[in-house]
Amino acid sequence: MPGTPKTAAAGTASRILDVAERLVQVRGFNGFSYAHVARELNVTTASLHYHFASKAELGEALIERYSERFAGSLAEIDRRPAAAPAKLEAYSELYADELRGRRMCLCGVLAAEYETLPPPMREAIVRFFDLNEEWLAGVLEQGRRERTLAFAGSARTAARMIVSGLEGAMLVARPYGDLSRYKAAAAALLGSLADGPR
Amino acid sequence: MPGTPKTAAAGTASRILDVAERLVQVRGFNGFSYAHVARELNVTTASLHYHFASKAELGEALIERYSERFAGSLAEIDRRPAAAPAKLEAYSELYADELRGRRMCLCGVLAAEYETLPPPMREAIVRFFDLNEEWLAGVLEQGRRERTLAFAGSARTAARMIVSGLEGAMLVARPYGDLSRYKAAAAALLGSLADGPR
DNA sequence: GTCTATAGGCAGATAGAC
DNA sequence: GTCTATCTGCCTATAGAC
């Protein structure tokens, strides 16, 4: 791996990751190539290989950066106190933002190609889902304490339902090119957890 | 397209579809090749091209056959009277069966690669989701009439939530190699629609 | 219908000049 | 760090013999 660029500003590696990330989110890991990235950045594929020796390494770096950025967004939500339903809404909005760029969750796309991916990428994908699940479980427990959320079973199971549900909502909404499909599915899913009389 | 085989029994085209279907469900459309299929069937790729001139045509045939088989399964559920919750459970079990073979819904996988697919395949994928949604909306309306199901909003919206939720549950469960993840998410999702006191 | 042979393209990756 | 040039392999697809 080449040395970290001196400035924190967008170095070449970072710009490569930006383009590759979008391509994977839109086309999948087996649907993009070094040539695609190189063309958009007006460099050669040989240059890309200097920064990321193999496609597998590039893939790992993509998931790692994506996960860290996502964890940062979750931390941002936690930064100021809010009721659990508002936190869930903010969480749902993180994925809605992806969809606005006709992208879906990076790890959701990769999950569909899971069997074709090298083990390090596989493990990083699972860690991403674990991260989502853990954060959600915390919010759900908060909601149960606050009596703003009500659900049967464990917070962990409910968290898994939310992760699955939103990943699927992105997956299905995209062919329709319709953000409102995602929003409606997310609202129905999260609404089913709201406490209160029917 | 070559003439239909004389017997209704598994002709060559049918066996090609069987292998290709599994490969796509496990590896994705961009993750399998004619060579993979040919190897498993002990034929050459040239032979495959006789039955399906292009990969795009093969892809269309895959979705078409999958959709028809799926529609048949739904009709089978409808064949004998049952309460709406039991029908939803049977529906969920159709997808659980895919997961038992480490597959996921064909159209769910293809949705992840949607942007890379030829237009005829795209349209067939959307039709598959429409089919699911329509059938589910009917069951949900039945449940509302029977008072066995309760949900806010339209049956159509709830149907979309279910399609999304189960597609996502398959997507996420597979990396964990854990059917129970799917089952738990599906149960939580469908359970949230059950009528009755909390 | 299935084969051999092959075309033509694109993939990921490397060597070595600058 | 980026380039030119190139390698090797796999891909989809076709021509034509059997």
CSV table of C-alpha atoms (C1' of nucleotides) in Angstrom, one decimal:
chain,number,residue,atom,x,y,z
A,1,MET,CA,0.0,0.0,0.0
A,2,PRO,CA,1.4,3.4,-0.9
A,3,GLY,CA,2.0,6.0,1.8
A,4,THR,CA,-0.8,8.0,3.0
A,5,PRO,CA,-1.1,11.3,1.2
A,6,LYS,CA,0.4,14.3,3.1
A,7,THR,CA,-2.9,16.2,3.1
A,8,ALA,CA,-6.1,14.9,4.4
A,9,ALA,CA,-7.8,16.4,1.4
A,10,ALA,CA,-9.1,14.2,-1.4
A,11,GLY,CA,-6.0,12.3,-2.6
A,12,THR,CA,-6.0,10.0,-5.6
A,13,ALA,CA,-6.8,6.9,-3.6
A,14,SER,CA,-9.8,8.7,-2.1
A,15,ARG,CA,-11.1,9.7,-5.6
A,16,ILE,CA,-10.6,6.2,-6.8
A,17,LEU,CA,-12.7,4.9,-3.9
A,18,ASP,CA,-15.4,7.5,-4.6
A,19,VAL,CA,-15.8,6.4,-8.2
A,20,ALA,CA,-15.5,2.7,-7.5
A,21,GLU,CA,-18.0,3.0,-4.6
A,22,ARG,CA,-20.7,4.5,-6.8
A,23,LEU,CA,-20.0,2.0,-9.6
A,24,VAL,CA,-20.4,-0.9,-7.2
A,25,GLN,CA,-23.5,0.5,-5.5
A,26,VAL,CA,-25.1,0.9,-8.9
A,27,ARG,CA,-23.8,-2.0,-10.9
A,28,GLY,CA,-22.4,-4.5,-8.4
A,29,PHE,CA,-18.9,-5.8,-7.8
A,30,ASN,CA,-18.9,-8.1,-10.8
A,31,GLY,CA,-20.4,-5.4,-13.0
A,32,PHE,CA,-17.6,-2.9,-12.8
A,33,SER,CA,-14.0,-2.9,-13.8
A,34,TYR,CA,-10.8,-1.0,-13.4
A,35,ALA,CA,-11.3,0.3,-16.9
A,36,HIS,CA,-14.6,1.9,-15.8
A,37,VAL,CA,-13.0,3.7,-13.0
A,38,ALA,CA,-9.9,4.7,-15.0
A,39,ARG,CA,-12.0,6.2,-17.7
A,40,GLU,CA,-14.0,8.4,-15.3
A,41,LEU,CA,-10.8,9.6,-13.7
A,42,ASN,CA,-8.8,10.0,-16.9
A,43,VAL,CA,-6.0,7.8,-15.8
A,44,THR,CA,-4.9,4.3,-16.9
A,45,THR,CA,-5.7,1.0,-15.2
A,46,ALA,CA,-2.0,0.6,-14.4
A,47,SER,CA,-2.2,3.7,-12.3
A,48,LEU,CA,-5.1,2.3,-10.3
A,49,HIS,CA,-3.2,-0.9,-9.6
A,50,TYR,CA,-0.5,1.3,-8.0
A,51,HIS,CA,-3.1,2.4,-5.4
A,52,PHE,CA,-5.0,-0.8,-5.1
A,53,ALA,CA,-2.9,-3.8,-6.2
A,54,SER,CA,-5.9,-6.1,-6.8
A,55,LYS,CA,-9.6,-5.7,-7.2
A,56,ALA,CA,-10.1,-7.7,-4.0
A,57,GLU,CA,-8.0,-5.1,-2.1
A,58,LEU,CA,-10.0,-2.3,-3.6
A,59,GLY,CA,-13.2,-4.1,-2.6
A,60,GLU,CA,-12.0,-4.5,1.0
A,61,ALA,CA,-11.0,-0.8,1.1
A,62,LEU,CA,-14.5,0.1,-0.2
A,63,ILE,CA,-16.3,-1.7,2.5
A,64,GLU,CA,-14.0,-0.5,5.2
A,65,ARG,CA,-14.4,3.1,4.3
A,66,TYR,CA,-18.1,2.7,3.8
A,67,SER,CA,-18.6,1.1,7.2
A,68,GLU,CA,-16.5,3.8,8.9
A,69,ARG,CA,-18.5,6.6,7.3
A,70,PHE,CA,-21.7,4.8,8.2
A,71,ALA,CA,-20.7,4.4,11.8
A,72,GLY,CA,-19.9,8.1,11.8
A,73,SER,CA,-23.4,8.9,10.7
A,74,LEU,CA,-24.9,6.7,13.5
A,75,ALA,CA,-22.6,8.4,16.0
A,76,GLU,CA,-23.9,11.7,14.7
A,77,ILE,CA,-27.5,10.6,15.3
A,78,ASP,CA,-26.5,9.7,18.8
A,79,ARG,CA,-24.8,13.0,19.4
A,80,ARG,CA,-27.9,14.8,20.4
A,81,PRO,CA,-30.6,13.2,22.6
A,82,ALA,CA,-33.8,12.2,20.7
A,83,ALA,CA,-36.6,9.7,21.2
A,84,ALA,CA,-36.1,6.3,19.7
A,85,PRO,CA,-38.7,6.8,16.8
A,86,ALA,CA,-36.8,9.9,15.7
A,87,LYS,CA,-33.6,8.0,15.7
A,88,LEU,CA,-35.1,5.2,13.6
A,89,GLU,CA,-36.4,7.8,11.2
A,90,ALA,CA,-32.9,9.3,10.9
A,91,TYR,CA,-31.5,5.9,10.3
A,92,SER,CA,-34.0,5.2,7.5
A,93,GLU,CA,-33.1,8.5,6.0
A,94,LEU,CA,-29.4,7.5,5.7
A,95,TYR,CA,-30.5,4.8,3.2
A,96,ALA,CA,-33.0,7.1,1.5
A,97,ASP,CA,-30.1,9.3,0.7
A,98,GLU,CA,-28.3,6.5,-1.1
A,99,LEU,CA,-31.4,5.8,-3.2
A,100,ARG,CA,-31.6,9.4,-4.2
A,101,GLY,CA,-28.4,8.8,-6.1
A,102,ARG,CA,-29.9,5.7,-7.6
A,103,ARG,CA,-27.5,3.7,-5.4
A,104,MET,CA,-28.3,1.2,-2.8
A,105,CYS,CA,-26.4,0.2,0.3
A,106,LEU,CA,-23.0,-1.0,-0.7
A,107,CYS,CA,-23.1,-4.1,1.5
A,108,GLY,CA,-26.6,-4.9,0.4
A,109,VAL,CA,-25.4,-5.1,-3.2
A,110,LEU,CA,-22.4,-7.1,-2.2
A,111,ALA,CA,-24.6,-9.5,-0.2
A,112,ALA,CA,-26.2,-10.5,-3.5
A,113,GLU,CA,-22.8,-11.4,-4.9
A,114,TYR,CA,-21.6,-12.8,-1.7
A,115,GLU,CA,-20.7,-16.3,-3.0
A,116,THR,CA,-18.3,-14.8,-5.6
A,117,LEU,CA,-16.4,-12.6,-3.2
A,118,PRO,CA,-13.0,-13.2,-1.6
A,119,PRO,CA,-13.2,-14.1,2.1
A,120,PRO,CA,-11.9,-10.7,3.5
A,121,MET,CA,-14.7,-8.9,1.7
A,122,ARG,CA,-17.2,-11.4,3.0
A,123,GLU,CA,-16.1,-10.9,6.6
A,124,ALA,CA,-16.3,-7.1,6.2
A,125,ILE,CA,-19.8,-7.3,4.9
A,126,VAL,CA,-20.9,-9.4,7.8
A,127,ARG,CA,-19.3,-6.9,10.2
A,128,PHE,CA,-21.3,-4.1,8.5
A,129,PHE,CA,-24.6,-5.8,9.1
A,130,ASP,CA,-23.5,-6.6,12.7
A,131,LEU,CA,-22.8,-2.9,13.2
A,132,ASN,CA,-26.2,-1.9,12.0
A,133,GLU,CA,-27.9,-4.5,14.1
A,134,GLU,CA,-26.1,-3.6,17.2
A,135,TRP,CA,-26.9,0.1,16.9
A,136,LEU,CA,-30.5,-0.6,16.1
A,137,ALA,CA,-30.8,-3.0,19.1
A,138,GLY,CA,-29.7,-0.2,21.3
A,139,VAL,CA,-32.2,2.3,19.9
A,140,LEU,CA,-35.0,-0.3,20.3
A,141,GLU,CA,-34.1,-1.0,23.9
A,142,GLN,CA,-34.2,2.8,24.5
A,143,GLY,CA,-37.6,2.9,22.9
A,144,ARG,CA,-38.9,0.1,25.0
A,145,ARG,CA,-37.7,1.9,28.2
A,146,GLU,CA,-39.2,5.2,27.0
A,147,ARG,CA,-42.4,3.5,26.0
A,148,THR,CA,-42.1,5.1,22.6
A,149,LEU,CA,-41.7,1.7,20.9
A,150,ALA,CA,-43.4,-1.6,21.4
A,151,PHE,CA,-42.4,-4.9,19.9
A,152,ALA,CA,-42.7,-8.6,20.7
A,153,GLY,CA,-39.5,-10.6,21.2
A,154,SER,CA,-35.9,-9.4,21.7
A,155,ALA,CA,-34.6,-6.0,20.5
A,156,ARG,CA,-32.0,-8.0,18.6
A,157,THR,CA,-34.6,-9.8,16.6
A,158,ALA,CA,-36.5,-6.6,15.9
A,159,ALA,CA,-33.2,-5.0,14.9
A,160,ARG,CA,-32.6,-7.8,12.4
A,161,MET,CA,-36.0,-7.3,10.9
A,162,ILE,CA,-35.3,-3.6,10.4
A,163,VAL,CA,-31.9,-4.1,8.7
A,164,SER,CA,-33.5,-6.8,6.5
A,165,GLY,CA,-36.5,-4.7,5.8
A,166,LEU,CA,-34.7,-1.6,4.7
A,167,GLU,CA,-32.1,-3.5,2.7
A,168,GLY,CA,-35.0,-5.1,0.8
A,169,ALA,CA,-36.9,-1.9,0.5
A,170,MET,CA,-33.8,-0.4,-1.3
A,171,LEU,CA,-33.4,-3.5,-3.4
A,172,VAL,CA,-37.0,-3.5,-4.7
A,173,ALA,CA,-37.5,0.3,-5.0
A,174,ARG,CA,-34.6,0.7,-7.4
A,175,PRO,CA,-36.0,-1.1,-10.4
A,176,TYR,CA,-39.0,1.1,-10.1
A,177,GLY,CA,-36.8,4.2,-9.9
A,178,ASP,CA,-39.2,5.3,-7.2
A,179,LEU,CA,-37.9,6.7,-3.9
A,180,SER,CA,-41.5,6.8,-2.5
A,181,ARG,CA,-41.6,3.0,-2.6
A,182,TYR,CA,-38.7,2.9,-0.2
A,183,LYS,CA,-40.2,5.6,2.0
A,184,ALA,CA,-43.6,3.9,2.2
A,185,ALA,CA,-42.1,0.5,3.0
A,186,ALA,CA,-39.8,2.0,5.6
A,187,ALA,CA,-42.6,4.0,7.1
A,188,ALA,CA,-44.9,0.9,7.3
A,189,LEU,CA,-42.0,-1.2,8.8
A,190,LEU,CA,-41.0,1.4,11.4
A,191,GLY,CA,-44.6,2.4,12.1
A,192,SER,CA,-45.4,-1.1,13.1
A,193,LEU,CA,-43.0,-0.6,16.0
A,194,ALA,CA,-44.7,2.6,17.3
A,195,ASP,CA,-46.2,2.3,20.7
A,196,GLY,CA,-49.7,3.4,21.4
A,197,PRO,CA,-53.3,2.3,20.8
A,198,ARG,CA,-54.4,0.9,17.5
B,1,MET,CA,-35.7,-20.6,-30.7
B,2,PRO,CA,-35.4,-24.4,-31.4
B,3,GLY,CA,-38.5,-26.4,-31.6
B,4,THR,CA,-40.1,-27.6,-28.4
B,5,PRO,CA,-38.8,-31.1,-27.4
B,6,LYS,CA,-41.3,-33.9,-28.2
B,7,THR,CA,-41.6,-35.0,-24.7
B,8,ALA,CA,-42.7,-32.8,-21.8
B,9,ALA,CA,-40.0,-34.4,-19.7
B,10,ALA,CA,-36.7,-32.6,-18.9
B,11,GLY,CA,-35.3,-31.6,-22.3
B,12,THR,CA,-32.0,-30.1,-22.8
B,13,ALA,CA,-33.2,-26.5,-22.6
B,14,SER,CA,-34.9,-27.3,-19.4
B,15,ARG,CA,-31.7,-28.8,-17.9
B,16,ILE,CA,-29.8,-25.7,-19.0
B,17,LEU,CA,-32.3,-23.5,-17.3
B,18,ASP,CA,-32.1,-25.6,-14.1
B,19,VAL,CA,-28.3,-25.2,-13.8
B,20,ALA,CA,-28.3,-21.5,-14.9
B,21,GLU,CA,-31.0,-20.7,-12.5
B,22,ARG,CA,-29.1,-22.1,-9.6
B,23,LEU,CA,-25.9,-20.3,-10.6
B,24,VAL,CA,-27.7,-17.0,-10.9
B,25,GLN,CA,-29.5,-17.4,-7.6
B,26,VAL,CA,-26.2,-18.1,-5.9
B,27,ARG,CA,-23.6,-16.0,-7.8
B,28,GLY,CA,-25.6,-13.4,-9.7
B,29,PHE,CA,-26.1,-12.8,-13.4
B,30,ASN,CA,-22.7,-11.2,-13.9
B,31,GLY,CA,-21.1,-13.9,-11.8
B,32,PHE,CA,-21.9,-16.9,-14.0
B,33,SER,CA,-21.0,-17.8,-17.5
B,34,TYR,CA,-21.9,-20.2,-20.3
B,35,ALA,CA,-18.7,-22.1,-19.4
B,36,HIS,CA,-20.0,-22.7,-15.9
B,37,VAL,CA,-23.2,-24.2,-17.2
B,38,ALA,CA,-21.5,-26.2,-19.9
B,39,ARG,CA,-19.1,-27.7,-17.5
B,40,GLU,CA,-21.8,-29.0,-15.2
B,41,LEU,CA,-23.8,-30.5,-18.1
B,42,ASN,CA,-20.8,-31.9,-19.8
B,43,VAL,CA,-21.5,-30.1,-23.0
B,44,THR,CA,-19.8,-27.3,-24.9
B,45,THR,CA,-20.7,-23.6,-24.8
B,46,ALA,CA,-21.5,-23.8,-28.5
B,47,SER,CA,-24.2,-26.3,-27.7
B,48,LEU,CA,-25.7,-23.9,-25.2
B,49,HIS,CA,-25.8,-21.2,-27.8
B,50,TYR,CA,-27.9,-23.4,-29.9
B,51,HIS,CA,-30.6,-23.4,-27.2
B,52,PHE,CA,-30.2,-19.8,-26.0
B,53,ALA,CA,-28.6,-17.7,-28.7
B,54,SER,CA,-27.4,-15.0,-26.2
B,55,LYS,CA,-26.9,-14.7,-22.5
B,56,ALA,CA,-29.7,-12.0,-22.5
B,57,GLU,CA,-32.1,-14.5,-24.0
B,58,LEU,CA,-31.2,-17.1,-21.4
B,59,GLY,CA,-31.7,-14.5,-18.7
B,60,GLU,CA,-35.2,-13.7,-20.0
B,61,ALA,CA,-36.1,-17.3,-20.2
B,62,LEU,CA,-34.9,-17.8,-16.6
B,63,ILE,CA,-37.1,-15.0,-15.2
B,64,GLU,CA,-40.1,-16.1,-17.3
B,65,ARG,CA,-39.9,-19.7,-16.1
B,66,TYR,CA,-39.2,-18.7,-12.5
B,67,SER,CA,-42.2,-16.3,-12.5
B,68,GLU,CA,-44.5,-18.9,-14.0
B,69,ARG,CA,-43.4,-21.5,-11.4
B,70,PHE,CA,-43.8,-19.0,-8.6
B,71,ALA,CA,-47.3,-18.0,-9.8
B,72,GLY,CA,-48.1,-21.7,-9.8
B,73,SER,CA,-47.1,-22.0,-6.2
B,74,LEU,CA,-49.3,-19.0,-5.3
B,75,ALA,CA,-52.2,-20.6,-7.1
B,76,GLU,CA,-51.5,-23.8,-5.2
B,77,ILE,CA,-51.8,-21.8,-1.9
B,78,ASP,CA,-55.1,-20.4,-3.1
B,79,ARG,CA,-56.4,-23.8,-4.1
B,80,ARG,CA,-57.7,-24.6,-0.7
B,81,PRO,CA,-59.4,-22.1,1.6
B,82,ALA,CA,-57.2,-20.9,4.5
B,83,ALA,CA,-57.1,-17.9,6.7
B,84,ALA,CA,-54.9,-15.0,5.6
B,85,PRO,CA,-52.2,-15.5,8.2
B,86,ALA,CA,-51.7,-19.1,7.1
B,87,LYS,CA,-51.4,-18.0,3.5
B,88,LEU,CA,-48.7,-15.4,4.4
B,89,GLU,CA,-46.9,-18.1,6.3
B,90,ALA,CA,-47.0,-20.4,3.2
B,91,TYR,CA,-45.8,-17.5,1.1
B,92,SER,CA,-42.9,-16.9,3.4
B,93,GLU,CA,-42.1,-20.6,3.3
B,94,LEU,CA,-41.7,-20.5,-0.5
B,95,TYR,CA,-38.7,-18.2,0.0
B,96,ALA,CA,-37.4,-20.2,2.9
B,97,ASP,CA,-37.1,-23.1,0.6
B,98,GLU,CA,-34.8,-21.2,-1.7
B,99,LEU,CA,-32.6,-20.3,1.2
B,100,ARG,CA,-32.3,-23.9,2.2
B,101,GLY,CA,-30.4,-24.4,-1.1
B,102,ARG,CA,-28.3,-21.4,-0.3
B,103,ARG,CA,-30.1,-19.6,-3.1
B,104,MET,CA,-32.1,-16.4,-2.8
B,105,CYS,CA,-35.0,-15.2,-4.9
B,106,LEU,CA,-33.9,-15.0,-8.6
B,107,CYS,CA,-35.4,-11.6,-9.1
B,108,GLY,CA,-34.0,-10.3,-5.8
B,109,VAL,CA,-30.5,-11.1,-6.9
B,110,LEU,CA,-31.1,-9.6,-10.4
B,111,ALA,CA,-32.5,-6.5,-8.8
B,112,ALA,CA,-29.1,-5.9,-7.3
B,113,GLU,CA,-27.6,-6.0,-10.8
B,114,TYR,CA,-30.5,-4.2,-12.4
B,115,GLU,CA,-28.5,-1.4,-14.0
B,116,THR,CA,-26.3,-3.8,-15.9
B,117,LEU,CA,-29.2,-5.9,-17.4
B,118,PRO,CA,-30.8,-5.7,-20.8
B,119,PRO,CA,-34.2,-4.0,-20.9
B,120,PRO,CA,-36.3,-7.2,-21.5
B,121,MET,CA,-34.8,-8.7,-18.3
B,122,ARG,CA,-35.5,-5.5,-16.4
B,123,GLU,CA,-39.1,-5.5,-17.4
B,124,ALA,CA,-39.6,-9.1,-16.5
B,125,ILE,CA,-38.1,-8.4,-13.0
B,126,VAL,CA,-40.6,-5.7,-12.4
B,127,ARG,CA,-43.4,-7.9,-13.5
B,128,PHE,CA,-42.3,-10.5,-11.0
B,129,PHE,CA,-42.4,-8.0,-8.1
B,130,ASP,CA,-45.8,-6.8,-9.4
B,131,LEU,CA,-47.1,-10.3,-9.3
B,132,ASN,CA,-46.0,-10.8,-5.7
B,133,GLU,CA,-47.4,-7.5,-4.7
B,134,GLU,CA,-50.8,-8.2,-6.3
B,135,TRP,CA,-51.2,-11.6,-4.7
B,136,LEU,CA,-50.2,-10.3,-1.3
B,137,ALA,CA,-52.5,-7.4,-1.5
B,138,GLY,CA,-55.4,-9.8,-2.1
B,139,VAL,CA,-54.4,-11.9,0.9
B,140,LEU,CA,-54.1,-8.8,3.0
B,141,GLU,CA,-57.6,-7.6,2.0
B,142,GLN,CA,-58.9,-11.0,2.9
B,143,GLY,CA,-57.3,-10.8,6.3
B,144,ARG,CA,-58.8,-7.4,6.9
B,145,ARG,CA,-62.2,-8.7,6.1
B,146,GLU,CA,-61.8,-11.8,8.2
B,147,ARG,CA,-60.3,-9.6,11.0
B,148,THR,CA,-57.3,-12.0,11.2
B,149,LEU,CA,-55.0,-9.2,10.0
B,150,ALA,CA,-54.7,-5.6,11.0
B,151,PHE,CA,-52.6,-2.9,9.4
B,152,ALA,CA,-52.6,0.8,8.8
B,153,GLY,CA,-52.8,2.2,5.3
B,154,SER,CA,-53.6,0.3,2.1
B,155,ALA,CA,-53.3,-3.4,1.4
B,156,ARG,CA,-51.0,-2.4,-1.5
B,157,THR,CA,-48.6,-0.6,0.8
B,158,ALA,CA,-48.5,-3.4,3.3
B,159,ALA,CA,-47.9,-5.8,0.4
B,160,ARG,CA,-44.9,-3.8,-0.7
B,161,MET,CA,-43.6,-3.9,2.8
B,162,ILE,CA,-43.8,-7.7,2.8
B,163,VAL,CA,-42.2,-8.2,-0.6
B,164,SER,CA,-39.4,-5.8,0.4
B,165,GLY,CA,-39.0,-7.3,3.9
B,166,LEU,CA,-38.7,-10.9,2.7
B,167,GLU,CA,-36.4,-10.1,-0.2
B,168,GLY,CA,-34.1,-8.2,2.3
B,169,ALA,CA,-34.4,-11.0,4.8
B,170,MET,CA,-33.1,-13.5,2.2
B,171,LEU,CA,-30.4,-11.1,1.2
B,172,VAL,CA,-29.1,-10.6,4.7
B,173,ALA,CA,-29.5,-14.1,6.0
B,174,ARG,CA,-27.4,-15.7,3.3
B,175,PRO,CA,-24.0,-14.2,4.3
B,176,TYR,CA,-24.6,-15.7,7.7
B,177,GLY,CA,-25.6,-19.0,6.2
B,178,ASP,CA,-28.4,-19.0,8.7
B,179,LEU,CA,-31.9,-19.9,7.8
B,180,SER,CA,-33.1,-19.0,11.2
B,181,ARG,CA,-32.3,-15.4,10.6
B,182,TYR,CA,-34.7,-15.4,7.7
B,183,LYS,CA,-37.3,-17.2,9.6
B,184,ALA,CA,-37.1,-14.8,12.6
B,185,ALA,CA,-37.2,-11.7,10.4
B,186,ALA,CA,-40.1,-13.1,8.4
B,187,ALA,CA,-42.0,-14.0,11.6
B,188,ALA,CA,-41.4,-10.6,13.1
B,189,LEU,CA,-42.6,-8.9,9.9
B,190,LEU,CA,-45.7,-11.0,9.4
B,191,GLY,CA,-46.4,-11.1,13.1
B,192,SER,CA,-46.7,-7.3,13.2
B,193,LEU,CA,-49.7,-7.7,10.9
B,194,ALA,CA,-51.5,-10.2,13.2
B,195,ASP,CA,-54.8,-8.8,14.6
B,196,GLY,CA,-55.6,-9.0,18.2
B,197,PRO,CA,-54.7,-7.3,21.5
B,198,ARG,CA,-51.1,-6.5,22.3
C,1,DG,C1',-28.1,-31.1,-31.5
C,2,DT,C1',-23.6,-31.4,-30.5
C,3,DC,C1',-19.0,-31.0,-31.7
C,4,DT,C1',-14.1,-28.5,-32.9
C,5,DA,C1',-12.1,-24.4,-33.8
C,6,DT,C1',-11.7,-19.8,-33.5
C,7,DA,C1',-12.8,-15.0,-33.6
C,8,DG,C1',-12.8,-10.6,-31.0
C,9,DG,C1',-13.2,-8.3,-26.9
C,10,DC,C1',-12.5,-7.2,-22.2
C,11,DA,C1',-11.0,-8.6,-17.8
C,12,DG,C1',-7.3,-8.3,-14.0
C,13,DA,C1',-2.6,-7.7,-13.6
C,14,DT,C1',2.7,-6.8,-14.4
C,15,DA,C1',7.3,-4.8,-16.2
C,16,DG,C1',9.7,-1.1,-16.8
C,17,DA,C1',10.4,3.8,-18.7
C,18,DC,C1',9.7,8.4,-17.3
D,1,DG,C1',2.7,8.3,-9.4
D,2,DT,C1',1.5,7.8,-14.0
D,3,DC,C1',2.5,6.2,-18.3
D,4,DT,C1',3.0,2.6,-22.6
D,5,DA,C1',3.1,-1.9,-23.7
D,6,DT,C1',2.0,-6.3,-23.0
D,7,DC,C1',0.5,-10.9,-21.0
D,8,DT,C1',-2.7,-14.3,-20.0
D,9,DG,C1',-7.0,-15.7,-19.3
D,10,DC,C1',-11.9,-15.8,-19.7
D,11,DC,C1',-15.9,-14.1,-21.8
D,12,DT,C1',-19.8,-14.1,-25.4
D,13,DA,C1',-20.6,-15.5,-29.8
D,14,DT,C1',-20.2,-17.7,-34.6
D,15,DA,C1',-18.8,-20.9,-38.6
D,16,DG,C1',-19.0,-25.1,-40.2
D,17,DA,C1',-18.2,-30.3,-39.9
D,18,DC,C1',-20.6,-34.4,-38.2
